[in-house]
Short mmCIF file of N, CA and C in Angstrom, two decimals:
data_model
loop_
_atom_site.label_atom_id
_atom_site.label_comp_id
_atom_site.label_asym_id
_atom_site.label_seq_id
_atom_site.Cartn_x
_atom_site.Cartn_y
_atom_site.Cartn_z
N MET A 1036 100.86 133.52 20.50
CA MET A 1036 102.10 134.16 20.09
C MET A 1036 103.24 133.15 20.25
N ALA A 1037 104.17 133.20 19.31
CA ALA A 1037 105.34 132.33 19.35
C ALA A 1037 106.55 133.11 18.88
N GLU A 1038 107.73 132.70 19.33
CA GLU A 1038 108.98 133.33 18.94
C GLU A 1038 109.58 132.53 17.79
N ARG A 1039 109.84 133.18 16.66
CA ARG A 1039 110.38 132.53 15.47
C ARG A 1039 111.65 133.25 15.04
N PRO A 1040 112.67 132.51 14.54
CA PRO A 1040 113.87 133.18 14.03
C PRO A 1040 113.55 133.93 12.74
N VAL A 1041 114.23 135.04 12.54
CA VAL A 1041 114.08 135.81 11.32
C VAL A 1041 114.91 135.13 10.24
N PRO A 1042 114.30 134.77 9.09
CA PRO A 1042 115.08 134.10 8.05
C PRO A 1042 116.13 135.04 7.48
N GLN A 1043 117.32 134.51 7.28
CA GLN A 1043 118.41 135.30 6.73
C GLN A 1043 118.56 134.98 5.25
N ASP A 1044 118.75 135.99 4.43
CA ASP A 1044 118.89 135.77 2.99
C ASP A 1044 120.12 134.94 2.67
N TYR A 1045 121.17 135.12 3.44
CA TYR A 1045 122.39 134.37 3.16
C TYR A 1045 122.25 132.91 3.53
N ALA A 1046 121.19 132.52 4.21
CA ALA A 1046 121.00 131.13 4.60
C ALA A 1046 120.64 130.25 3.41
N GLU A 1047 120.51 130.83 2.22
CA GLU A 1047 120.26 130.03 1.03
C GLU A 1047 121.48 129.16 0.72
N ASN A 1048 122.63 129.58 1.16
CA ASN A 1048 123.86 128.84 0.94
C ASN A 1048 123.97 127.72 1.97
N ALA A 1049 124.43 126.55 1.57
CA ALA A 1049 124.49 125.39 2.47
C ALA A 1049 125.45 125.63 3.63
N SER A 1050 126.59 126.26 3.38
CA SER A 1050 127.53 126.48 4.48
C SER A 1050 126.96 127.46 5.49
N ALA A 1051 126.22 128.44 5.03
CA ALA A 1051 125.60 129.38 5.95
C ALA A 1051 124.52 128.70 6.77
N ARG A 1052 123.79 127.74 6.15
CA ARG A 1052 122.76 127.01 6.90
C ARG A 1052 123.40 126.19 8.01
N ARG A 1053 124.54 125.58 7.74
CA ARG A 1053 125.21 124.80 8.78
C ARG A 1053 125.64 125.70 9.92
N LYS A 1054 126.12 126.90 9.61
CA LYS A 1054 126.55 127.83 10.65
C LYS A 1054 125.37 128.25 11.52
N THR A 1055 124.20 128.51 10.91
CA THR A 1055 123.05 128.94 11.70
C THR A 1055 122.48 127.80 12.52
N LYS A 1056 122.61 126.55 12.04
CA LYS A 1056 122.13 125.42 12.83
C LYS A 1056 123.03 125.18 14.04
N ALA A 1057 124.32 125.53 13.90
CA ALA A 1057 125.25 125.32 15.00
C ALA A 1057 124.95 126.26 16.16
N ARG A 1058 124.39 127.42 15.88
CA ARG A 1058 124.04 128.36 16.95
C ARG A 1058 122.85 127.85 17.73
N LYS A 1059 122.87 128.10 19.03
CA LYS A 1059 121.74 127.67 19.85
C LYS A 1059 120.57 128.63 19.74
N ARG A 1060 120.86 129.91 19.64
CA ARG A 1060 119.83 130.93 19.58
C ARG A 1060 120.00 131.74 18.31
N PRO A 1061 118.91 132.00 17.59
CA PRO A 1061 119.05 132.77 16.36
C PRO A 1061 119.54 134.19 16.65
N ALA A 1062 120.20 134.77 15.65
CA ALA A 1062 120.72 136.12 15.80
C ALA A 1062 119.59 137.11 16.04
N ARG A 1063 118.51 136.96 15.31
CA ARG A 1063 117.34 137.83 15.47
C ARG A 1063 116.10 136.96 15.50
N SER A 1064 115.10 137.40 16.24
CA SER A 1064 113.84 136.66 16.27
C SER A 1064 112.70 137.66 16.30
N VAL A 1065 111.52 137.15 16.03
CA VAL A 1065 110.33 138.00 15.97
C VAL A 1065 109.17 137.24 16.61
N SER A 1066 108.27 137.96 17.24
CA SER A 1066 107.06 137.35 17.78
C SER A 1066 106.04 137.24 16.66
N VAL A 1067 105.44 136.06 16.53
CA VAL A 1067 104.51 135.79 15.45
C VAL A 1067 103.16 135.41 16.05
N ASN A 1068 102.10 136.00 15.52
CA ASN A 1068 100.75 135.62 15.91
C ASN A 1068 100.36 134.42 15.06
N LEU A 1069 100.29 133.24 15.68
CA LEU A 1069 100.05 132.02 14.93
C LEU A 1069 98.66 131.96 14.29
N SER A 1070 97.72 132.72 14.82
CA SER A 1070 96.38 132.69 14.24
C SER A 1070 96.18 133.80 13.22
N GLU A 1071 97.27 134.43 12.78
CA GLU A 1071 97.18 135.53 11.83
C GLU A 1071 96.76 135.06 10.45
N SER A 1072 97.29 133.95 9.99
CA SER A 1072 96.94 133.45 8.67
C SER A 1072 95.80 132.44 8.78
N PRO A 1073 95.07 132.21 7.70
CA PRO A 1073 93.99 131.22 7.75
C PRO A 1073 94.48 129.82 8.10
N ILE A 1074 95.66 129.42 7.59
CA ILE A 1074 96.13 128.08 7.94
C ILE A 1074 96.61 128.02 9.39
N GLY A 1075 97.15 129.13 9.91
CA GLY A 1075 97.51 129.20 11.33
C GLY A 1075 96.28 129.09 12.20
N TRP A 1076 95.20 129.74 11.79
CA TRP A 1076 93.94 129.69 12.53
C TRP A 1076 93.40 128.26 12.53
N LEU A 1077 93.42 127.60 11.38
CA LEU A 1077 92.94 126.22 11.29
C LEU A 1077 93.80 125.28 12.12
N HIS A 1078 95.11 125.49 12.11
CA HIS A 1078 96.01 124.64 12.89
C HIS A 1078 95.80 124.85 14.38
N ALA A 1079 95.62 126.10 14.79
CA ALA A 1079 95.42 126.39 16.22
C ALA A 1079 94.15 125.73 16.76
N ARG A 1080 93.20 125.46 15.91
CA ARG A 1080 91.94 124.83 16.33
C ARG A 1080 91.92 123.33 16.05
N GLY A 1081 93.05 122.76 15.66
CA GLY A 1081 93.17 121.32 15.49
C GLY A 1081 92.67 120.78 14.17
N HIS A 1082 92.44 121.63 13.18
CA HIS A 1082 91.95 121.16 11.88
C HIS A 1082 93.06 120.74 10.94
N LEU A 1083 94.30 121.20 11.19
CA LEU A 1083 95.44 120.85 10.35
C LEU A 1083 96.54 120.23 11.20
N THR A 1084 97.29 119.31 10.61
CA THR A 1084 98.42 118.70 11.30
C THR A 1084 99.63 119.64 11.22
N ASP A 1085 100.65 119.33 12.00
CA ASP A 1085 101.88 120.13 11.95
C ASP A 1085 102.51 120.06 10.57
N ARG A 1086 102.45 118.90 9.94
CA ARG A 1086 103.03 118.72 8.60
C ARG A 1086 102.29 119.59 7.58
N GLN A 1087 100.97 119.64 7.67
CA GLN A 1087 100.19 120.46 6.75
C GLN A 1087 100.49 121.94 6.95
N LEU A 1088 100.61 122.36 8.21
CA LEU A 1088 100.95 123.75 8.50
C LEU A 1088 102.33 124.09 7.96
N ALA A 1089 103.29 123.20 8.16
CA ALA A 1089 104.66 123.46 7.68
C ALA A 1089 104.69 123.58 6.16
N SER A 1090 103.93 122.74 5.46
CA SER A 1090 103.92 122.83 4.00
C SER A 1090 103.28 124.14 3.54
N GLY A 1091 102.23 124.57 4.21
CA GLY A 1091 101.61 125.85 3.86
C GLY A 1091 102.53 127.02 4.13
N GLU A 1092 103.29 126.94 5.23
CA GLU A 1092 104.23 128.01 5.55
C GLU A 1092 105.37 128.06 4.54
N LYS A 1093 105.80 126.90 4.04
CA LYS A 1093 106.85 126.87 3.03
C LYS A 1093 106.38 127.55 1.74
N LEU A 1094 105.15 127.23 1.31
CA LEU A 1094 104.62 127.87 0.11
C LEU A 1094 104.47 129.37 0.32
N SER A 1095 103.99 129.75 1.48
CA SER A 1095 103.83 131.17 1.80
C SER A 1095 105.19 131.88 1.83
N ALA A 1096 106.20 131.22 2.37
CA ALA A 1096 107.54 131.81 2.41
C ALA A 1096 108.10 132.00 1.00
N ASP A 1097 107.88 131.01 0.14
CA ASP A 1097 108.33 131.16 -1.25
C ASP A 1097 107.58 132.29 -1.94
N TRP A 1098 106.29 132.41 -1.67
CA TRP A 1098 105.47 133.49 -2.24
C TRP A 1098 106.02 134.85 -1.79
N GLU A 1099 106.29 134.98 -0.50
CA GLU A 1099 106.79 136.24 0.04
C GLU A 1099 108.20 136.54 -0.46
N ARG A 1100 109.07 135.54 -0.44
CA ARG A 1100 110.46 135.75 -0.85
C ARG A 1100 110.56 136.09 -2.34
N ALA A 1101 109.67 135.52 -3.14
CA ALA A 1101 109.66 135.81 -4.57
C ALA A 1101 109.05 137.17 -4.86
N ASN A 1102 108.50 137.80 -3.83
CA ASN A 1102 107.90 139.13 -3.94
C ASN A 1102 106.80 139.14 -4.99
N LEU A 1103 105.92 138.13 -4.92
CA LEU A 1103 104.85 138.01 -5.90
C LEU A 1103 103.60 138.80 -5.51
N ALA A 1104 103.51 139.19 -4.25
CA ALA A 1104 102.35 139.96 -3.82
C ALA A 1104 102.40 141.36 -4.44
N PRO A 1105 101.25 141.94 -4.72
CA PRO A 1105 101.27 143.29 -5.28
C PRO A 1105 101.87 144.28 -4.29
N SER A 1106 102.68 145.21 -4.79
CA SER A 1106 103.28 146.21 -3.91
C SER A 1106 102.70 147.58 -4.24
N VAL A 1107 102.68 148.41 -3.22
CA VAL A 1107 102.08 149.73 -3.36
C VAL A 1107 103.14 150.79 -3.59
N THR A 1108 104.33 150.56 -3.08
CA THR A 1108 105.35 151.59 -3.12
C THR A 1108 106.70 150.99 -3.53
N MET A 1109 107.70 151.79 -3.49
CA MET A 1109 109.05 151.39 -3.87
C MET A 1109 109.63 150.41 -2.85
N SER A 1110 110.51 149.53 -3.32
CA SER A 1110 111.20 148.60 -2.44
C SER A 1110 112.42 149.29 -1.83
N TRP A 1111 112.50 149.29 -0.51
CA TRP A 1111 113.60 149.97 0.18
C TRP A 1111 114.59 148.97 0.78
N ASN A 1112 114.56 147.73 0.36
CA ASN A 1112 115.40 146.71 0.99
C ASN A 1112 116.61 146.33 0.14
N MET A 1113 117.29 147.28 -0.41
CA MET A 1113 118.46 147.01 -1.25
C MET A 1113 119.66 146.64 -0.38
N VAL A 1114 120.50 145.77 -0.89
CA VAL A 1114 121.72 145.36 -0.21
C VAL A 1114 122.77 146.43 -0.43
N PRO A 1115 123.49 146.85 0.62
CA PRO A 1115 124.51 147.88 0.43
C PRO A 1115 125.60 147.41 -0.53
N PRO A 1116 125.96 148.23 -1.54
CA PRO A 1116 126.99 147.82 -2.49
C PRO A 1116 128.39 147.99 -1.89
N GLY A 1117 129.37 147.40 -2.53
CA GLY A 1117 130.76 147.58 -2.13
C GLY A 1117 131.23 146.53 -1.15
N GLY A 1118 132.46 146.67 -0.72
CA GLY A 1118 133.06 145.66 0.16
C GLY A 1118 133.28 146.15 1.56
N GLY A 1119 132.56 147.17 1.99
CA GLY A 1119 132.73 147.69 3.35
C GLY A 1119 132.20 146.75 4.41
N ARG A 1120 132.20 147.21 5.64
CA ARG A 1120 131.77 146.34 6.74
C ARG A 1120 130.27 146.04 6.70
N ARG A 1121 129.48 146.85 6.03
CA ARG A 1121 128.05 146.60 5.94
C ARG A 1121 127.68 145.86 4.66
N HIS A 1122 128.66 145.42 3.94
CA HIS A 1122 128.44 144.71 2.67
C HIS A 1122 127.87 143.33 2.96
N ALA A 1123 126.91 142.93 2.18
CA ALA A 1123 126.32 141.60 2.32
C ALA A 1123 127.31 140.54 1.88
N PRO A 1124 127.21 139.32 2.44
CA PRO A 1124 128.12 138.26 2.02
C PRO A 1124 127.94 137.93 0.54
N ASP A 1125 128.99 137.42 -0.09
CA ASP A 1125 128.93 137.10 -1.51
C ASP A 1125 128.24 135.77 -1.72
N MET A 1126 126.97 135.76 -1.56
CA MET A 1126 126.15 134.58 -1.80
C MET A 1126 125.20 134.95 -2.94
N LEU A 1127 123.98 134.54 -2.81
CA LEU A 1127 122.98 134.93 -3.80
C LEU A 1127 122.58 136.38 -3.54
N ASP A 1128 122.43 137.16 -4.59
CA ASP A 1128 121.92 138.51 -4.38
C ASP A 1128 120.40 138.47 -4.33
N ALA A 1129 119.80 139.61 -4.06
CA ALA A 1129 118.34 139.66 -3.85
C ALA A 1129 117.58 139.17 -5.07
N THR A 1130 118.05 139.50 -6.25
CA THR A 1130 117.36 139.08 -7.46
C THR A 1130 117.43 137.57 -7.65
N GLU A 1131 118.60 136.99 -7.39
CA GLU A 1131 118.75 135.54 -7.52
C GLU A 1131 117.89 134.80 -6.50
N ILE A 1132 117.78 135.36 -5.31
CA ILE A 1132 116.93 134.75 -4.28
C ILE A 1132 115.48 134.79 -4.73
N GLN A 1133 115.06 135.91 -5.30
CA GLN A 1133 113.69 136.03 -5.81
C GLN A 1133 113.44 135.04 -6.93
N ILE A 1134 114.37 134.89 -7.82
CA ILE A 1134 114.20 133.97 -8.94
C ILE A 1134 114.10 132.53 -8.44
N ALA A 1135 114.97 132.16 -7.51
CA ALA A 1135 114.93 130.80 -6.97
C ALA A 1135 113.61 130.54 -6.25
N ALA A 1136 113.14 131.52 -5.47
CA ALA A 1136 111.87 131.36 -4.77
C ALA A 1136 110.71 131.27 -5.75
N LYS A 1137 110.75 132.07 -6.81
CA LYS A 1137 109.68 132.02 -7.82
C LYS A 1137 109.66 130.67 -8.51
N GLN A 1138 110.83 130.11 -8.80
CA GLN A 1138 110.89 128.79 -9.41
C GLN A 1138 110.31 127.72 -8.47
N ARG A 1139 110.67 127.80 -7.18
CA ARG A 1139 110.11 126.84 -6.21
C ARG A 1139 108.59 126.99 -6.11
N PHE A 1140 108.13 128.25 -6.07
CA PHE A 1140 106.69 128.50 -5.98
C PHE A 1140 105.97 127.96 -7.22
N ASP A 1141 106.49 128.29 -8.40
CA ASP A 1141 105.86 127.82 -9.64
C ASP A 1141 105.85 126.30 -9.73
N ASN A 1142 106.95 125.67 -9.32
CA ASN A 1142 107.01 124.21 -9.33
C ASN A 1142 106.03 123.60 -8.34
N ALA A 1143 105.87 124.21 -7.18
CA ALA A 1143 104.92 123.71 -6.19
C ALA A 1143 103.49 123.82 -6.70
N ILE A 1144 103.16 124.95 -7.32
CA ILE A 1144 101.81 125.15 -7.86
C ILE A 1144 101.55 124.17 -9.00
N THR A 1145 102.55 123.95 -9.84
CA THR A 1145 102.42 122.98 -10.93
C THR A 1145 102.23 121.57 -10.36
N TYR A 1146 102.97 121.25 -9.30
CA TYR A 1146 102.86 119.93 -8.65
C TYR A 1146 101.46 119.72 -8.09
N LEU A 1147 100.86 120.80 -7.59
CA LEU A 1147 99.49 120.69 -7.05
C LEU A 1147 98.48 120.41 -8.16
N GLY A 1148 98.69 120.96 -9.32
CA GLY A 1148 97.73 120.79 -10.41
C GLY A 1148 96.66 121.87 -10.37
N ARG A 1149 95.87 121.92 -11.45
CA ARG A 1149 94.84 122.96 -11.58
C ARG A 1149 93.80 122.90 -10.48
N ASP A 1150 93.41 121.70 -10.08
CA ASP A 1150 92.31 121.56 -9.14
C ASP A 1150 92.65 122.02 -7.73
N LEU A 1151 93.88 121.78 -7.30
CA LEU A 1151 94.25 122.11 -5.93
C LEU A 1151 94.96 123.45 -5.79
N SER A 1152 95.53 123.94 -6.88
CA SER A 1152 96.30 125.18 -6.79
C SER A 1152 95.43 126.40 -6.49
N ASP A 1153 94.20 126.42 -6.96
CA ASP A 1153 93.31 127.56 -6.71
C ASP A 1153 93.07 127.76 -5.22
N ILE A 1154 92.65 126.71 -4.55
CA ILE A 1154 92.33 126.83 -3.12
C ILE A 1154 93.60 127.10 -2.31
N ALA A 1155 94.71 126.47 -2.70
CA ALA A 1155 95.97 126.69 -1.97
C ALA A 1155 96.42 128.14 -2.11
N TRP A 1156 96.38 128.68 -3.33
CA TRP A 1156 96.81 130.05 -3.51
C TRP A 1156 95.90 131.03 -2.77
N ARG A 1157 94.59 130.83 -2.88
CA ARG A 1157 93.65 131.76 -2.24
C ARG A 1157 93.82 131.80 -0.73
N ILE A 1158 93.97 130.64 -0.10
CA ILE A 1158 94.02 130.61 1.36
C ILE A 1158 95.42 130.87 1.89
N ILE A 1159 96.43 130.25 1.30
CA ILE A 1159 97.79 130.36 1.82
C ILE A 1159 98.44 131.69 1.42
N CYS A 1160 98.36 132.05 0.17
CA CYS A 1160 99.08 133.23 -0.32
C CYS A 1160 98.23 134.50 -0.23
N ALA A 1161 97.00 134.44 -0.69
CA ALA A 1161 96.16 135.64 -0.68
C ALA A 1161 95.54 135.92 0.68
N GLY A 1162 95.54 134.92 1.58
CA GLY A 1162 95.04 135.12 2.93
C GLY A 1162 93.52 135.13 3.05
N GLU A 1163 92.83 134.59 2.05
CA GLU A 1163 91.36 134.50 2.15
C GLU A 1163 90.99 133.45 3.18
N GLY A 1164 89.88 133.66 3.84
CA GLY A 1164 89.37 132.64 4.73
C GLY A 1164 88.74 131.52 3.92
N VAL A 1165 88.55 130.38 4.57
CA VAL A 1165 87.98 129.23 3.86
C VAL A 1165 86.59 129.54 3.32
N PRO A 1166 85.68 130.14 4.11
CA PRO A 1166 84.35 130.44 3.55
C PRO A 1166 84.39 131.38 2.35
N ALA A 1167 85.26 132.38 2.41
CA ALA A 1167 85.37 133.32 1.28
C ALA A 1167 85.93 132.63 0.04
N ALA A 1168 86.92 131.74 0.23
CA ALA A 1168 87.48 131.02 -0.91
C ALA A 1168 86.45 130.09 -1.53
N GLU A 1169 85.67 129.41 -0.68
CA GLU A 1169 84.60 128.53 -1.19
C GLU A 1169 83.60 129.33 -2.02
N LYS A 1170 83.22 130.48 -1.51
CA LYS A 1170 82.24 131.31 -2.22
C LYS A 1170 82.80 131.82 -3.55
N ASN A 1171 84.05 132.29 -3.53
CA ASN A 1171 84.67 132.82 -4.75
C ASN A 1171 84.90 131.74 -5.81
N LEU A 1172 85.11 130.50 -5.37
CA LEU A 1172 85.30 129.40 -6.31
C LEU A 1172 83.98 128.75 -6.72
N GLY A 1173 82.88 129.14 -6.06
CA GLY A 1173 81.58 128.56 -6.37
C GLY A 1173 81.41 127.15 -5.84
N TRP A 1174 82.10 126.84 -4.74
CA TRP A 1174 82.04 125.51 -4.14
C TRP A 1174 80.97 125.47 -3.06
N PRO A 1175 80.47 124.28 -2.75
CA PRO A 1175 79.52 124.17 -1.63
C PRO A 1175 80.21 124.44 -0.29
N ALA A 1176 79.42 124.85 0.69
CA ALA A 1176 79.96 125.14 2.02
C ALA A 1176 80.62 123.89 2.61
N ARG A 1177 81.67 124.12 3.37
CA ARG A 1177 82.43 123.09 4.08
C ARG A 1177 83.17 122.12 3.18
N SER A 1178 83.36 122.46 1.92
CA SER A 1178 84.15 121.60 1.05
C SER A 1178 85.59 122.11 0.94
N GLY A 1179 85.79 123.40 1.18
CA GLY A 1179 87.10 124.01 1.01
C GLY A 1179 88.14 123.47 1.97
N LYS A 1180 87.73 123.21 3.21
CA LYS A 1180 88.70 122.72 4.19
C LYS A 1180 89.22 121.34 3.81
N LEU A 1181 88.35 120.49 3.31
CA LEU A 1181 88.76 119.15 2.89
C LEU A 1181 89.73 119.22 1.71
N VAL A 1182 89.40 120.03 0.72
CA VAL A 1182 90.27 120.17 -0.45
C VAL A 1182 91.59 120.83 -0.06
N LEU A 1183 91.55 121.79 0.86
CA LEU A 1183 92.77 122.44 1.34
C LEU A 1183 93.68 121.42 2.02
N LYS A 1184 93.11 120.53 2.82
CA LYS A 1184 93.91 119.49 3.48
C LYS A 1184 94.60 118.60 2.46
N ILE A 1185 93.90 118.24 1.41
CA ILE A 1185 94.50 117.41 0.35
C ILE A 1185 95.64 118.19 -0.32
N ALA A 1186 95.41 119.48 -0.60
CA ALA A 1186 96.44 120.31 -1.23
C ALA A 1186 97.66 120.44 -0.31
N LEU A 1187 97.45 120.62 0.98
CA LEU A 1187 98.56 120.76 1.92
C LEU A 1187 99.34 119.45 2.05
N ASP A 1188 98.65 118.32 2.00
CA ASP A 1188 99.36 117.03 2.03
C ASP A 1188 100.22 116.86 0.79
N ARG A 1189 99.70 117.26 -0.35
CA ARG A 1189 100.47 117.16 -1.59
C ARG A 1189 101.65 118.13 -1.56
N LEU A 1190 101.46 119.32 -1.00
CA LEU A 1190 102.56 120.27 -0.85
C LEU A 1190 103.64 119.70 0.07
N ALA A 1191 103.22 119.04 1.14
CA ALA A 1191 104.19 118.43 2.06
C ALA A 1191 105.02 117.37 1.36
N ASP A 1192 104.39 116.63 0.45
CA ASP A 1192 105.14 115.66 -0.35
C ASP A 1192 106.13 116.37 -1.26
N TYR A 1193 105.70 117.47 -1.88
CA TYR A 1193 106.57 118.22 -2.78
C TYR A 1193 107.78 118.79 -2.02
N TYR A 1194 107.54 119.37 -0.85
CA TYR A 1194 108.62 119.98 -0.06
C TYR A 1194 109.38 118.93 0.76
N ARG A 1195 108.97 117.68 0.67
CA ARG A 1195 109.62 116.57 1.37
C ARG A 1195 109.64 116.76 2.87
N ILE A 1196 108.51 117.17 3.41
CA ILE A 1196 108.38 117.35 4.86
C ILE A 1196 108.05 115.99 5.45
N PRO A 1197 108.84 115.52 6.42
CA PRO A 1197 108.59 114.18 6.97
C PRO A 1197 107.27 114.11 7.74
N SER A 1198 106.72 112.92 7.78
CA SER A 1198 105.44 112.71 8.48
C SER A 1198 105.60 112.76 9.97
#
């Protein structure tokens, strides 16, 4: 378990990012089970580097923020309208944030190419385990982890994550 700050939608703006970096403690935080996702599980066991994990989390965050996962019910996360005290700051609205995240996600998948995007999407976004992804892609056993590492390294280059 680890404590992570809750991402703020208004942090898409550069001035808001500077304000949040100036704070020592995030306004809100959440406990995260690091072994919850397949890449978290691989990282916890020493199979992935910190850079590879960070690149996978960036892709996953873009996937989640773009709201690309199938939904079962209505979205209840609307921003309150008007200029009252509960009004959201005049930055990007929810739709613009989704569009920007979808563009980043699409660009990252395009950057990976056809060969690497399948394994990256299955494991990072869909949450399949490596053995299940290998089986669904018709790959030999123990090949998925190697290809995933290559895909994560390429994603880290795309997201400009330092070594």
